[in-house]
PDB file of C-alpha atoms in Angstrom:
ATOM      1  CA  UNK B   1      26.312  -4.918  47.563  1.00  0.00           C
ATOM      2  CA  UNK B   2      29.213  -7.219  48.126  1.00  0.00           C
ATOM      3  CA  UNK B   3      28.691 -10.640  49.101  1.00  0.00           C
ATOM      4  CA  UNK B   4      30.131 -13.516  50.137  1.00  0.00           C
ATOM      5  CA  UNK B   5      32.276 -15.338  53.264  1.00  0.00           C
ATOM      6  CA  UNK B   6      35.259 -17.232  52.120  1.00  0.00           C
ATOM      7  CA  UNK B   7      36.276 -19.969  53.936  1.00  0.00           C
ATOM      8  CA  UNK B   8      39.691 -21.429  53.940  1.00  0.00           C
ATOM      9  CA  UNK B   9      41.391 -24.497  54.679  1.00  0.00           C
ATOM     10  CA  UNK B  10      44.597 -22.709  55.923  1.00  0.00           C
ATOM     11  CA  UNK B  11      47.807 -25.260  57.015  1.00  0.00           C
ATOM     12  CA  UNK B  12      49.387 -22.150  57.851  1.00  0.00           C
ATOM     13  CA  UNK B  13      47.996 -18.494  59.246  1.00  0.00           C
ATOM     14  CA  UNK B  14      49.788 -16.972  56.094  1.00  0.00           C
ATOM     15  CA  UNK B  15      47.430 -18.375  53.687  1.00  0.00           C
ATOM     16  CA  UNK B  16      44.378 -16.062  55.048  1.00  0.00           C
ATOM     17  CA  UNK B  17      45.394 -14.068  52.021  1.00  0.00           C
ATOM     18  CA  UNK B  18      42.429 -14.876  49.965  1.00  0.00           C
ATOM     19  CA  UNK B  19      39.848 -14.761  52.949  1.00  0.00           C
ATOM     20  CA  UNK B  20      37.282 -12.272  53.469  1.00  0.00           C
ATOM     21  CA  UNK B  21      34.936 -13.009  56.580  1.00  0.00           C
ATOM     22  CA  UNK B  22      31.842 -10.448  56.590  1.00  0.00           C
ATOM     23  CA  UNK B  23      29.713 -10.075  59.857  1.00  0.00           C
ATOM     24  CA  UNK B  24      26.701  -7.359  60.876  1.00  0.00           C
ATOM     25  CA  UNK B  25      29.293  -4.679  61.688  1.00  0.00           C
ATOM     26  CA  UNK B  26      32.463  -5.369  60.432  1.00  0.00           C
ATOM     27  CA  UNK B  27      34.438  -7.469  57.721  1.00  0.00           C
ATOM     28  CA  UNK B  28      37.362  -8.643  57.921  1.00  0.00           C
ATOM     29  CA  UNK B  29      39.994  -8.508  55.413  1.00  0.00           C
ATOM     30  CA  UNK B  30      44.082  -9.529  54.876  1.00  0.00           C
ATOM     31  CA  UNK B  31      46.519  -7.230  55.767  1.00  0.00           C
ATOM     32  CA  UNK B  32      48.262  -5.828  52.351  1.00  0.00           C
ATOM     33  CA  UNK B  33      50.200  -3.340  51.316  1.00  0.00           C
ATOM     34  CA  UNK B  34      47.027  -1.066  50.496  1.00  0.00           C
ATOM     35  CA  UNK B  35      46.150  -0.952  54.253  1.00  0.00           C
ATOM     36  CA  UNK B  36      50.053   0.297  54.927  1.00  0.00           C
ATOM     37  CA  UNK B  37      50.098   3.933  54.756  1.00  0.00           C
ATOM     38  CA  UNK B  38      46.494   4.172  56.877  1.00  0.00           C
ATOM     39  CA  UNK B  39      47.439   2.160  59.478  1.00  0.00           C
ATOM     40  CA  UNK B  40      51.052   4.506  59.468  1.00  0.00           C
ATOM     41  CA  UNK B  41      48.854   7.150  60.132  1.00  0.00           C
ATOM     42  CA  UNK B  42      47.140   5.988  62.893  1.00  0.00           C
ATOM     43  CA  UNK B  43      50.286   4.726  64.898  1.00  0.00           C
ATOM     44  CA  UNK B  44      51.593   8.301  64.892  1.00  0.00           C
ATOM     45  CA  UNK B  45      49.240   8.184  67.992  1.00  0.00           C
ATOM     46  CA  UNK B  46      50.745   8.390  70.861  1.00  0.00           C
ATOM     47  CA  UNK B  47      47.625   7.166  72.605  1.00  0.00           C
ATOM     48  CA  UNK B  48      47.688   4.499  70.352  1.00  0.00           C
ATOM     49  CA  UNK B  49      51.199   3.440  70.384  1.00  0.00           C
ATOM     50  CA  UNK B  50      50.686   3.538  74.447  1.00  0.00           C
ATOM     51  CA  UNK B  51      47.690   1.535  74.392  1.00  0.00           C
ATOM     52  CA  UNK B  52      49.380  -1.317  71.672  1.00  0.00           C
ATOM     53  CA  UNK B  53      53.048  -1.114  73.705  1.00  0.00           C
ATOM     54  CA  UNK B  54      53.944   0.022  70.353  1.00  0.00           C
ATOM     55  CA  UNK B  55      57.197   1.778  69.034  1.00  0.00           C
ATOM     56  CA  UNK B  56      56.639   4.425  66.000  1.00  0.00           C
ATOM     57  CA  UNK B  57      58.036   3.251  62.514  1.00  0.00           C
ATOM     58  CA  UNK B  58      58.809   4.444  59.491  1.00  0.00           C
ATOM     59  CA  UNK B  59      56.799   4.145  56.616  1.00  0.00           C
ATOM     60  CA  UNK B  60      59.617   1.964  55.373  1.00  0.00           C
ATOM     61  CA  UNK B  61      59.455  -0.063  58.058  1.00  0.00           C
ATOM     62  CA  UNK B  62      55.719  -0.488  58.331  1.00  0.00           C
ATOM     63  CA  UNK B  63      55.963  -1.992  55.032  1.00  0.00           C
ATOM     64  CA  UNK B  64      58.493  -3.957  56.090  1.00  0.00           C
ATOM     65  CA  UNK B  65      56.695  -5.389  59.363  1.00  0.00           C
ATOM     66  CA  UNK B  66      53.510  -5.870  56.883  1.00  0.00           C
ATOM     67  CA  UNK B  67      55.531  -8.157  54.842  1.00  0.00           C
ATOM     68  CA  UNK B  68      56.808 -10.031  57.603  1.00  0.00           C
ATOM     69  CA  UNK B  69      53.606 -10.401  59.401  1.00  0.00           C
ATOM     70  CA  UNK B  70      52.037 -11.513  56.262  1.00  0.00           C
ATOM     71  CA  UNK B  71      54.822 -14.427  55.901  1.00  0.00           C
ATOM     72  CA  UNK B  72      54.945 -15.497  59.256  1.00  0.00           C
ATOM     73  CA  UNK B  73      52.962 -18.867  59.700  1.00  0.00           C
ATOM     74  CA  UNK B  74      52.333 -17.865  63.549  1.00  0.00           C
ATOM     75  CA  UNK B  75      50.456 -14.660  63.385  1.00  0.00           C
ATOM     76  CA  UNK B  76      47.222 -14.172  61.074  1.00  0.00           C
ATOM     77  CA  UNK B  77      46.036 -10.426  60.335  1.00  0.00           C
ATOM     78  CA  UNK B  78      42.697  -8.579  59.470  1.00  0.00           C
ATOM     79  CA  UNK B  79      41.895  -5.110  58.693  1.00  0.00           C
ATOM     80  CA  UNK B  80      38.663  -3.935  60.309  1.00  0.00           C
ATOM     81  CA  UNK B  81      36.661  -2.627  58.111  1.00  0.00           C
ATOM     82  CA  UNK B  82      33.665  -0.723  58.869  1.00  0.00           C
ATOM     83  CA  UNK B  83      30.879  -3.110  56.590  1.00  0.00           C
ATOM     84  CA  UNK B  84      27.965  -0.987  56.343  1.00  0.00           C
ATOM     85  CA  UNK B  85      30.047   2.056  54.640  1.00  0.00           C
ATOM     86  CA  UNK B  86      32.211  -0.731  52.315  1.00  0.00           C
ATOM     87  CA  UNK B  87      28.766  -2.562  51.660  1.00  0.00           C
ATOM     88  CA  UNK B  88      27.222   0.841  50.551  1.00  0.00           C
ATOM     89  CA  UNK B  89      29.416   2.212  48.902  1.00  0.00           C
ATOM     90  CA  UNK B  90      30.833   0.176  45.832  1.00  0.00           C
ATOM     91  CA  UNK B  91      33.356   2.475  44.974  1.00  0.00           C
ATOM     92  CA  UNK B  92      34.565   2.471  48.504  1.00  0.00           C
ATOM     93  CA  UNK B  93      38.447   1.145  48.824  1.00  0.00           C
ATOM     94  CA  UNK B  94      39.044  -0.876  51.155  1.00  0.00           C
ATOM     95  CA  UNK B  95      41.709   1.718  53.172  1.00  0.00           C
ATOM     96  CA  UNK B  96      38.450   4.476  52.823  1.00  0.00           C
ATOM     97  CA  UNK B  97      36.634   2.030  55.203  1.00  0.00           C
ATOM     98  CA  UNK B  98      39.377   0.950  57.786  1.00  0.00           C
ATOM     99  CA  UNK B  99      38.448   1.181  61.226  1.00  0.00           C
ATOM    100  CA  UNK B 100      41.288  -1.210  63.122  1.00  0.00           C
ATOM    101  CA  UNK B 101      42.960  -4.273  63.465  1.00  0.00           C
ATOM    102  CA  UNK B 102      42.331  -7.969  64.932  1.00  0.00           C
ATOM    103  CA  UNK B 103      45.443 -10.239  65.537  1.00  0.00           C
ATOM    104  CA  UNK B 104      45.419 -14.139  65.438  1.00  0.00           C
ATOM    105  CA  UNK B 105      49.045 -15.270  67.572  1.00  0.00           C
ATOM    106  CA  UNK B 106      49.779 -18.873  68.187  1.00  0.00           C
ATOM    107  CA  UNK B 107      51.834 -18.663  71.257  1.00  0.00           C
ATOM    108  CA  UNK B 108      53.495 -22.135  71.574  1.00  0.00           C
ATOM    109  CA  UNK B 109      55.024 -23.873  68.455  1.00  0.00           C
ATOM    110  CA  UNK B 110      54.794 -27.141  70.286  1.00  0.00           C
ATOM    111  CA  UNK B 111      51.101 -26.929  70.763  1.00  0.00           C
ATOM    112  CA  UNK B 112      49.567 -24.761  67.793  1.00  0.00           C
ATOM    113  CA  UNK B 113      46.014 -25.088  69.218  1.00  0.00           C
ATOM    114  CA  UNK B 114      48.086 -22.006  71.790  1.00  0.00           C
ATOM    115  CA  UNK B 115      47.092 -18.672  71.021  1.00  0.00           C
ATOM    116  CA  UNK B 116      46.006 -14.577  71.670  1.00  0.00           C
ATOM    117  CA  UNK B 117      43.423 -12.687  70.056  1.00  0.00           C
ATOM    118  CA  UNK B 118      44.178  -8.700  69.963  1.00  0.00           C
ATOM    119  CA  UNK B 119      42.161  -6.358  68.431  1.00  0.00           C
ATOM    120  CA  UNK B 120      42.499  -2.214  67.661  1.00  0.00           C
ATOM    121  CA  UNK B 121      39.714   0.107  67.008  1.00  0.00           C
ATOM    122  CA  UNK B 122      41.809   2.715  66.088  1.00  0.00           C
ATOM    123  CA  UNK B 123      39.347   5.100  64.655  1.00  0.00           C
ATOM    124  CA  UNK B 124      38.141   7.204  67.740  1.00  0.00           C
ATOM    125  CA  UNK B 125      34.617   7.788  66.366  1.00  0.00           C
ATOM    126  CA  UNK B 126      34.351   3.408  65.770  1.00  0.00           C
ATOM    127  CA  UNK B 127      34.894   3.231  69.292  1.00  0.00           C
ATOM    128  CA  UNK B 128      31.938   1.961  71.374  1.00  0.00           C
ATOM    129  CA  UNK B 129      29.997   0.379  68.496  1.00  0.00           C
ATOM    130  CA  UNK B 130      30.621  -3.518  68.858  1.00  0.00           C
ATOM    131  CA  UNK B 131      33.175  -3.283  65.581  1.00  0.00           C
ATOM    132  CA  UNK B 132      36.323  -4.570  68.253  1.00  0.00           C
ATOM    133  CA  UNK B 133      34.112  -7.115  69.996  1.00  0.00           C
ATOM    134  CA  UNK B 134      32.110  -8.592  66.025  1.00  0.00           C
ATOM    135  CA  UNK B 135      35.980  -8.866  64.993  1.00  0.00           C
ATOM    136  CA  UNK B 136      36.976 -10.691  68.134  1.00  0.00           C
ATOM    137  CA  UNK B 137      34.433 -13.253  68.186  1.00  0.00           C
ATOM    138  CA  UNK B 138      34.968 -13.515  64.226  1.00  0.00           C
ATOM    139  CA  UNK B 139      38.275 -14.163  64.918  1.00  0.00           C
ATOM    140  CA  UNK B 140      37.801 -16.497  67.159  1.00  0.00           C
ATOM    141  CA  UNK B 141      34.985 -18.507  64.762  1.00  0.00           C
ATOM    142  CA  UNK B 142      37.952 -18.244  62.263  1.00  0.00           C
ATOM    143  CA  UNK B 143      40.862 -19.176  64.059  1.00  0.00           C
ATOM    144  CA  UNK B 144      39.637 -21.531  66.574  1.00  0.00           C
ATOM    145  CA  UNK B 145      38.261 -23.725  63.570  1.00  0.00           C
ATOM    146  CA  UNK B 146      39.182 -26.854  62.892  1.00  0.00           C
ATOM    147  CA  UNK B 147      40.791 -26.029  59.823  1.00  0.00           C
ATOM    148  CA  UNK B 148      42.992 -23.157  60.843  1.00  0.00           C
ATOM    149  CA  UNK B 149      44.238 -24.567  64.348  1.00  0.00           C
ATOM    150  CA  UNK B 150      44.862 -28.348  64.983  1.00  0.00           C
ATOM    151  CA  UNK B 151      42.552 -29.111  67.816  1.00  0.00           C
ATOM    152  CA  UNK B 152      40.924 -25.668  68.005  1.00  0.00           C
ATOM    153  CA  UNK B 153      38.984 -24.691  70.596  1.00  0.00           C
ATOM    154  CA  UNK B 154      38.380 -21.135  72.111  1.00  0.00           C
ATOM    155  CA  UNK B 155      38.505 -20.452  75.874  1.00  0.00           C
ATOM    156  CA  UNK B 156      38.481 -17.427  77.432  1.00  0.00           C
ATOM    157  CA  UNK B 157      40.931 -15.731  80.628  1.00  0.00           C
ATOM    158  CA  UNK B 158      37.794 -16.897  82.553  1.00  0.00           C
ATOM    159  CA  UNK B 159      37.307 -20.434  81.893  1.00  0.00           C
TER     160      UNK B 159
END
């Protein structure tokens, strides 16, 4: 079984790099190069590319945006991945077990407590089974913490 919840003290939403956060359903891990070529595949979807406002890319530049989102201090990036098959199956990589995406934006640089939560189930057969709403809320635990936004606090479109 793998254990364990990193926490970081992160200055800047780049330095999630080392951070794994593991709930019921879902953990959440870094976006690297290893996730690339899965995630590709699923943005050949035109259903998906609708849903995300999303233009297709090249492999090439998938990497590329990876890279870029990875080094950008205002966005921070998980992979979903689905916990009971990567907690069962030791072997398991981590691309084997991908189910979607949650994304961390801070929205105003003048006020970096600002930001969006978005999150992709992109596996059709995840859908419907809490994964998108665990890796919201985790996200928001993670981000809206007082170590990884100034000020954090979550609110909703509601409040």
């Amino acid at each position: 079984m793998r254990e364990g919840v990193a926490v970081g003290q992160a200055a800047t939403m780049r330095l999630n790099q080392n951070i794994l956060l593991l709930g019921k359903k879902v953990a959440l891990v870094p976006y690297t190069s290893e996730h690339v070529p899965r995630y590709h595949e699923w943005m050949k979807s035109e259903e998906l590319q609708r849903l995300t406002a999303s233009e297709p890319l090249t492999l090439e530049q998938e990497y590329a945006m990876q890279h870029s989102w990875r080094e950008d201090a205002d966005k921070c990036t998980f992979i979903v991945l689905d916990a009971e098959k990567w907690q069962a199956q030791p072997a398991a990589t981590e691309e084997s077990c991908m189910v979607g995406d949650v994304n961390l934006f801070l929205t105003d640089r003048g006020d970096p407590s600002l930001g969006e939560i978005e999150v992709m189930i992109a596996e059709p057969s995840c859908r419907g089974k809490g994964f998108g709403t665990e890796a919201v809320l985790m996200m928001l635990s993670y981000g809206g913490c007082e170590h990884c936004l100034p000020g954090g606090d979550a609110q909703t479109d509601d409040e």
